[in-house]
XYZ file of C-alpha atoms in Angstrom:
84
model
C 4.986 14.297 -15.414
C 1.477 11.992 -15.711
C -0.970 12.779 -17.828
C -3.650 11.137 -17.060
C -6.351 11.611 -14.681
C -5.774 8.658 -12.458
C -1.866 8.808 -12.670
C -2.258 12.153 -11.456
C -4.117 10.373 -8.603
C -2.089 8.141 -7.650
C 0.807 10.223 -7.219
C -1.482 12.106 -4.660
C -2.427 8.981 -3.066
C 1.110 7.643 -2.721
C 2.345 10.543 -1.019
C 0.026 10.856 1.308
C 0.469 7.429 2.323
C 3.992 8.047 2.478
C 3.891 10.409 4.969
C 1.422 8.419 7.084
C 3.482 5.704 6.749
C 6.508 7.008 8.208
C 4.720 8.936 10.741
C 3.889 5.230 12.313
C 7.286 3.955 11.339
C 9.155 6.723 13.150
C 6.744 6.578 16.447
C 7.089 2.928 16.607
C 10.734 3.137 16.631
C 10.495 6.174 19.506
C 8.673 3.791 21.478
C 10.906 0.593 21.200
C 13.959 3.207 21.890
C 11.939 4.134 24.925
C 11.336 0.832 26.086
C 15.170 -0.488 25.661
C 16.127 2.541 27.860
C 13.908 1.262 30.198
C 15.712 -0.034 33.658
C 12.735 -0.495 36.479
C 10.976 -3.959 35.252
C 7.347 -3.080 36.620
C 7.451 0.122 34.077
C 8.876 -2.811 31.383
C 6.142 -5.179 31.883
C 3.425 -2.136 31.315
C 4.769 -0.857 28.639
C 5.454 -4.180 26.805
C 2.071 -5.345 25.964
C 1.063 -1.682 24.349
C 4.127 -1.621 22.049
C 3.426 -5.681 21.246
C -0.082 -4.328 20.192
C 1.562 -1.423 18.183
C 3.763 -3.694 16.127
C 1.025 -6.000 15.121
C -1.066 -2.916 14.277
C 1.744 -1.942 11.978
C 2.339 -5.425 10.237
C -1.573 -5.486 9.500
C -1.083 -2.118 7.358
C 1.874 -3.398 5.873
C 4.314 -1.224 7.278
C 6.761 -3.801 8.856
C 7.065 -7.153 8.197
C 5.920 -9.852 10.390
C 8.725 -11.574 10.933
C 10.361 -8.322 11.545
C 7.753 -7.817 14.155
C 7.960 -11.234 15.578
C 11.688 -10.348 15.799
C 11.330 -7.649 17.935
C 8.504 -8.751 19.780
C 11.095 -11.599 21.070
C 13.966 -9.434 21.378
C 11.853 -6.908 23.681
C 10.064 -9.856 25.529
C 13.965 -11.125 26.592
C 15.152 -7.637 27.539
C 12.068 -7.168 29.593
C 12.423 -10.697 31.513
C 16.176 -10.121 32.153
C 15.729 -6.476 33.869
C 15.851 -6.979 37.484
């Protein structure tokens, strides 16, 4: 166990980011489940710009990585084009 003051702290800290952390992780992947299910294209192209805006959101507080995020970004653009 820490002893000190800030240790002590930081263990707080940390877990409360945790939890925040995969609170966004687990919503983002709800919502890129959501859109893969997704078969009627107009409903694909309005949902597609809000979940391009929630990945970026999550590589600016370091929660995915941006190539990860580019990744998917492409992957979800292509399924979205293909749908007919």
């Amino acid at each position: 166990m820490a002893n000190h003051k800030s240790a002590l702290k930081r263990i707080r800290q940390s877990e409360k980011r945790r939890v925040i952390n995969r609170y966004y992780h687990k919503t983002a992947r709800t919502v890129l489940k959501v859109l893969r299910n997704e078969e009627d294209k107009a409903a694909a192209t309005l949902q597609l710009p809000s979940v391009i805006s929630l990945l970026d959101k999550l590589v600016k507080k370091n929660i995915i990585h941006k190539n990860k995020a580019a990744n998917l970004k492409s992957k979800l653009t292509k399924h979205v084009n293909k749908l007919a």
